[in-house]
Coordinates of C-alpha atoms in Angstrom, one line a residue:
X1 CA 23.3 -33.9 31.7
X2 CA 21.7 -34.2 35.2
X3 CA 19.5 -37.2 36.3
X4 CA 16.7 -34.1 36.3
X5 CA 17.7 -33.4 32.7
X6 CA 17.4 -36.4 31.4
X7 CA 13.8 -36.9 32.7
X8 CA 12.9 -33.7 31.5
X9 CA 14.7 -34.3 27.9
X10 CA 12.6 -38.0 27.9
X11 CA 9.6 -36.9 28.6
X12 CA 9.6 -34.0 26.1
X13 CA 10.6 -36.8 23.4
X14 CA 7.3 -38.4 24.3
X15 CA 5.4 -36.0 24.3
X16 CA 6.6 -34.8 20.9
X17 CA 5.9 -38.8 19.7
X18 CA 2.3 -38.8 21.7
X19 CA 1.5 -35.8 19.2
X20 CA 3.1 -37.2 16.2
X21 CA 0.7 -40.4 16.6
X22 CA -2.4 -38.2 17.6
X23 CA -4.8 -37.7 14.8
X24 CA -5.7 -34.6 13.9
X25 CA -9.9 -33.5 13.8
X26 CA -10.1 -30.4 11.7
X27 CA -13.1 -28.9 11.9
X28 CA -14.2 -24.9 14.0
X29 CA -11.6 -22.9 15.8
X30 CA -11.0 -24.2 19.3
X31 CA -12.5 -21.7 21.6
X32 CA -10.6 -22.3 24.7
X33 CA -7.4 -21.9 22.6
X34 CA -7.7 -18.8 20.9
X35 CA -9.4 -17.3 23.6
X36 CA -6.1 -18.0 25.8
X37 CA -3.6 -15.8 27.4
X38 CA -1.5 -16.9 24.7
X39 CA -2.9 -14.3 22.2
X40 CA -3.3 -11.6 24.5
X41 CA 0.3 -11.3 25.1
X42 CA 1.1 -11.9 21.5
X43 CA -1.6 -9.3 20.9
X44 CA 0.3 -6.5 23.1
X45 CA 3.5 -7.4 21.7
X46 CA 2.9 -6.5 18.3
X47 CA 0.6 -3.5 19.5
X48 CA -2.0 -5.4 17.3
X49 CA -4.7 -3.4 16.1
X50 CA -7.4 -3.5 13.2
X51 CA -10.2 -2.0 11.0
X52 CA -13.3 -3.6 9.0
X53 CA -15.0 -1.8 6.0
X54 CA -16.9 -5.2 5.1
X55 CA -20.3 -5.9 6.6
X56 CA -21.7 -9.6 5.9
X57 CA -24.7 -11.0 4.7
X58 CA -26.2 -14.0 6.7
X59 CA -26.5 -17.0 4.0
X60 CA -24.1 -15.7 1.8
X61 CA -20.6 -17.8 1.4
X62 CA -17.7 -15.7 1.4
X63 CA -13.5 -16.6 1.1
X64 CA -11.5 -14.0 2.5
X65 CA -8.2 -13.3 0.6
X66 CA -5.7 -12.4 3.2
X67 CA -2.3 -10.3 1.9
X68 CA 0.7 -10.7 2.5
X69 CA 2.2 -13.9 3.8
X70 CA 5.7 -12.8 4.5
X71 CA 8.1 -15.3 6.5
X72 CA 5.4 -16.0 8.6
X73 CA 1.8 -14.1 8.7
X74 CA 1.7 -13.5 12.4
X75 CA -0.8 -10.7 11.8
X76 CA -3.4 -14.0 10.3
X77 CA -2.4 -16.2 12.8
X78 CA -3.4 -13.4 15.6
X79 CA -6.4 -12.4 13.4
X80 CA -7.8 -15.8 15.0
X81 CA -8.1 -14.4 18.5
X82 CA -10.3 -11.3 17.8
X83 CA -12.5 -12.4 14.7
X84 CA -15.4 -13.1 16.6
X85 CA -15.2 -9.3 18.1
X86 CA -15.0 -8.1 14.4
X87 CA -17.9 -10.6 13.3
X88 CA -19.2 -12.2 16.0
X89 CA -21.9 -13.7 14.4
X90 CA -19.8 -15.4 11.6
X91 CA -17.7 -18.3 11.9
X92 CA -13.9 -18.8 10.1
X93 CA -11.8 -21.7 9.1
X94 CA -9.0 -21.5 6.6
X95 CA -6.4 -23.3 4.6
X96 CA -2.9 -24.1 4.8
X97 CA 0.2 -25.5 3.2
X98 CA 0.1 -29.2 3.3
X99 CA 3.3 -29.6 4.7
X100 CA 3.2 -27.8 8.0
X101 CA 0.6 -30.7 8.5
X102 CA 3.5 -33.4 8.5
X103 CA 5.0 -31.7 11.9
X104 CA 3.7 -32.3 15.1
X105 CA 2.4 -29.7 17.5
X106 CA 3.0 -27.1 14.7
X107 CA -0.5 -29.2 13.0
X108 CA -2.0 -29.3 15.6
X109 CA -2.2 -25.5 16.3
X110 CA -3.2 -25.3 12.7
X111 CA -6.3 -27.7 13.4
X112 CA -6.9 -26.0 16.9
X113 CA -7.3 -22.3 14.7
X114 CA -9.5 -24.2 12.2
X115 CA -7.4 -24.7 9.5
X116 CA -7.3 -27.4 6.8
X117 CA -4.8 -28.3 4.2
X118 CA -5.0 -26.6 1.1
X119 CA -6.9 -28.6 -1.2
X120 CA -9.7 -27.4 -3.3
X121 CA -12.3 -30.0 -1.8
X122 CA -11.7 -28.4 1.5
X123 CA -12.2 -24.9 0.4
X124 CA -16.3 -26.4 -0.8
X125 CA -15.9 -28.4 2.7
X126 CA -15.6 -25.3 4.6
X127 CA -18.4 -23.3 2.9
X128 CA -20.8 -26.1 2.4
X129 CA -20.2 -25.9 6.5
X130 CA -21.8 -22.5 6.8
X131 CA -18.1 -20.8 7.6
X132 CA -16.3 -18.0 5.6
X133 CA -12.8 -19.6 4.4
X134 CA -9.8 -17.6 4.7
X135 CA -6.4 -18.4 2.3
X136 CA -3.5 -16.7 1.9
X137 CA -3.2 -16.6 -1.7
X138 CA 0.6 -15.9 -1.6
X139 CA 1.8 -18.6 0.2
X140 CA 5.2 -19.9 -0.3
X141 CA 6.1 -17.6 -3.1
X142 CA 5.4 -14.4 -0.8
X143 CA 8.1 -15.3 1.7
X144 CA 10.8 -14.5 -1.6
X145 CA 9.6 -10.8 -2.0
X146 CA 10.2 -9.4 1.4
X147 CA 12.3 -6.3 0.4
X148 CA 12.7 -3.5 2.9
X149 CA 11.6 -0.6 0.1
X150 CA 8.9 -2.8 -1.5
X151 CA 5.7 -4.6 -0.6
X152 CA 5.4 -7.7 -1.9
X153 CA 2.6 -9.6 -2.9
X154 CA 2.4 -12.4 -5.2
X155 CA -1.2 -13.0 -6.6
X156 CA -1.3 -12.5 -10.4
X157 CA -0.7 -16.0 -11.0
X158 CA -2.7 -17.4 -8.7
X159 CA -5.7 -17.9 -11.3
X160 CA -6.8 -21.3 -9.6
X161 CA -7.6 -19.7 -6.1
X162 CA -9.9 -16.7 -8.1
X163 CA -11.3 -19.2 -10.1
X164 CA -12.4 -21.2 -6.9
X165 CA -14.5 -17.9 -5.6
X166 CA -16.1 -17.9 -8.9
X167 CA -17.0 -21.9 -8.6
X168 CA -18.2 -21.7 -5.4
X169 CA -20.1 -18.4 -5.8
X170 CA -18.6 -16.9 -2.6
X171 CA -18.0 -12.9 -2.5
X172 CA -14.0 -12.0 -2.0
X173 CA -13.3 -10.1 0.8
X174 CA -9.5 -8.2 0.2
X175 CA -7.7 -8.3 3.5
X176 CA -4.2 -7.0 4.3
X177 CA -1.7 -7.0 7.1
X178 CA 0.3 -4.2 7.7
X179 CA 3.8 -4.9 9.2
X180 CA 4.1 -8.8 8.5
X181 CA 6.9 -8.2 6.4
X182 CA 8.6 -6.3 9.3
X183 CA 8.7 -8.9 11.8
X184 CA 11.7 -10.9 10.7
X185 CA 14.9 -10.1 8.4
X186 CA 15.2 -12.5 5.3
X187 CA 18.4 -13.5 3.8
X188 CA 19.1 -14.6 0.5
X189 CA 15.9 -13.6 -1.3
X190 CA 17.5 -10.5 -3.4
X191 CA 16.3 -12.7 -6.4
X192 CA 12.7 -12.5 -5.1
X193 CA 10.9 -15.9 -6.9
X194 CA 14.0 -16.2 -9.1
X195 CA 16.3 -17.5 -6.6
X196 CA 17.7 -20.2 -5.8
X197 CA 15.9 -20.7 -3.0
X198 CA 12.9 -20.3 -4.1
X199 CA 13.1 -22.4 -7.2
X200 CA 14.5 -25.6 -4.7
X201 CA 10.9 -24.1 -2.4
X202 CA 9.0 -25.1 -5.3
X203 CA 10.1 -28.2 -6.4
X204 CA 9.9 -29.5 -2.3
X205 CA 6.8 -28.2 -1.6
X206 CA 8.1 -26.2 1.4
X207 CA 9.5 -22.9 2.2
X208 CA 13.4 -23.0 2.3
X209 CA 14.2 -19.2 4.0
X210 CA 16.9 -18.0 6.3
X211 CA 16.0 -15.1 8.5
X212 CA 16.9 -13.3 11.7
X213 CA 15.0 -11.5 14.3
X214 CA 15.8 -9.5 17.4
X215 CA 19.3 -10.2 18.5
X216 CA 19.8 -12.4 15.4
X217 CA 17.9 -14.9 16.8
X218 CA 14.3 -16.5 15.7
X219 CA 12.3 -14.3 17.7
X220 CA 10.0 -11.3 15.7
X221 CA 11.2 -8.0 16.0
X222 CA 8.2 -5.9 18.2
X223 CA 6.8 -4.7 14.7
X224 CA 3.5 -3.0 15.1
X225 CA 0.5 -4.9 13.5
X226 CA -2.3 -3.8 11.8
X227 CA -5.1 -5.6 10.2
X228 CA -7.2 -4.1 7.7
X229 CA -10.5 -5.8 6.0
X230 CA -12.3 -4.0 2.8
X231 CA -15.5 -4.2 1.5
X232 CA -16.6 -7.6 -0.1
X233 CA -16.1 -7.8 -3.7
X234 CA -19.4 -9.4 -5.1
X235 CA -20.1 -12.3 -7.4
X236 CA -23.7 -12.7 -8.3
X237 CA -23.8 -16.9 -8.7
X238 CA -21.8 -19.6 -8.9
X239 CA -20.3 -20.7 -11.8
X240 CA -19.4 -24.2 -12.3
X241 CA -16.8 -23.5 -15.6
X242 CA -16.0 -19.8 -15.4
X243 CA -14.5 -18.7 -18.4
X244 CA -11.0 -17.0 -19.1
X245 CA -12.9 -13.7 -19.2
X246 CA -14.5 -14.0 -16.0
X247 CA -11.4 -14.6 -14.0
X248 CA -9.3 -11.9 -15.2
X249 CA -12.4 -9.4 -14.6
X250 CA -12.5 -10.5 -10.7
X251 CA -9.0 -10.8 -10.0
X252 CA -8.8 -7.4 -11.8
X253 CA -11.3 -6.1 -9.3
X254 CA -9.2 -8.3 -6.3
X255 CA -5.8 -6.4 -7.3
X256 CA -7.4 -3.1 -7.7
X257 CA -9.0 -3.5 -4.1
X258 CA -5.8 -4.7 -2.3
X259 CA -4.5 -1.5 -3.8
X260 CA -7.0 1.0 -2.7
X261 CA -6.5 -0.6 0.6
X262 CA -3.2 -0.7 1.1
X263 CA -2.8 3.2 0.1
X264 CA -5.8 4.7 1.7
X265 CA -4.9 2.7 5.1
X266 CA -1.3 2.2 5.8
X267 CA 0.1 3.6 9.1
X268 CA 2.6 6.5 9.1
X269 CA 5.7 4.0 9.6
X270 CA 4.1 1.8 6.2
X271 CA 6.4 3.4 3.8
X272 CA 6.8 0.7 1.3
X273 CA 6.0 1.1 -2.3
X274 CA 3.3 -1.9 -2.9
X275 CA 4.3 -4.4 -5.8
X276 CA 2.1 -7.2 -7.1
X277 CA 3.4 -9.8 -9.4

């Protein structure tokens, strides 16, 4: 390695440590960030486009449920940069894994879009704050049903998140991303949420997957992108203890949204049967 190299390497390694030690703030997006040059090429890279049936109330809380994750939900993470053209009047924050918090720079893009760990306190934090909180209900398990004939989406277990809406009062807003699951080719998840790798996922708390992208390597194929938003789903009040009864009916009413969506707005290349488990 040259002298050069060698200063270079060093002071990437402190920079890397300067962030590690940084404290994160979460709170609103970062402007300046999302509004960067960043997203735009991003943007025209995955030919990124997007339509909005839902029109929001001022005063009401709302949590957007955003489908599907995939190996990584590019289409949410680009969502960031046009939001405030689709609402500008409404302000967004979401919640993540916990443990893309633990490595620097990757948390600190998380903060800098607005997003919080996944906790249940900071779903009320983020509504009691006046903006609309996005989560991915999937997460981890999502990543293990990337098929190339199917559509995966895992939600029907994921009582806890509908029962939050309920708590908290907030209308459900069904939100899908067309060509997610495109972007990158997964290996080893033929056994979908039965596999290996996904029962050693669980048990760490973070996604174990193998993919490949263009030229085998870990860059996203150019996958067009398209964003899709449906009309609010409404609940009337909060309810402090909502009852068995009362979370099947909404996440009945979530599923059968996220299908009407999906089928009555998928692109001529979205030929993919959809599947929710």
């Amino acid at each position: 390695m040259t002298i050069r190299g060698s200063k270079l390497a060093f002071i990437s390694l402190l920079l890397y440590a300067a962030l590690a030690l940084h404290p994160i703030r979460y709170g609103k997006p970062w402007s300046a960030f999302i509004n960067s040059w960043i997203f735009d090429v991003w943007r025209k890279y995955f030919a990124f486009t997007w339509v909005n049936y839902a029109r929001l109330e001022k005063g009401q809380r709302y949590m957007f449920f955003e489908f599907p994750h995939a190996i990584f939900p590019m289409g949410q993470f680009l969502s960031a940069s046009v939001v405030r053209d689709v609402f500008p009047d409404d302000t967004f924050c979401g919640i993540g894994a916990d443990i893309v918090f633990y490595f620097p720079i990757y948390r600190h893009i998380m903060s800098w879009l607005g997003t919080y760990p996944a906790t249940r306190k900071n779903i009320t934090r983020i509504l009691d704050s006046g903006c609309c909180c996005t989560v991915l209900p999937g997460g981890i398990a999502e990543m293990y049903l990337c098929r190339s004939d199917k559509e995966g989406i895992y939600f029907r277990k994921r009582r806890n998140t509908v029962k939050a809406a309920l708590q908290e009062g907030a209308h459900v807003v069904p939100a899908f991303f067309y060509g997610n699951s495109r972007i990158f080719s997964p290996m080893g998840t033929e056994g979908g949420n039965q596999s290996i790798l996904s029962w050693f996922s669980r048990k760490m708390r973070a996604a174990i997957v193998f993919y490949t992208g263009r030229n085998y390597l870990p860059v996203p194929f150019r996958q067009p992108l398209k964003m899709c938003i449906g009309a609010p789903i409404h609940v009337d009040r909060a309810y402090p203890n909502p009852t068995e009864e009362q979370i099947d009916e909404l996440q009945k009413k979530i599923i059968d949204a996220v299908t009407k969506l999906y089928e009555e707005n998928r692109p001529e290349w979205e030929t993919k049967e959809l599947m929710i488990t």
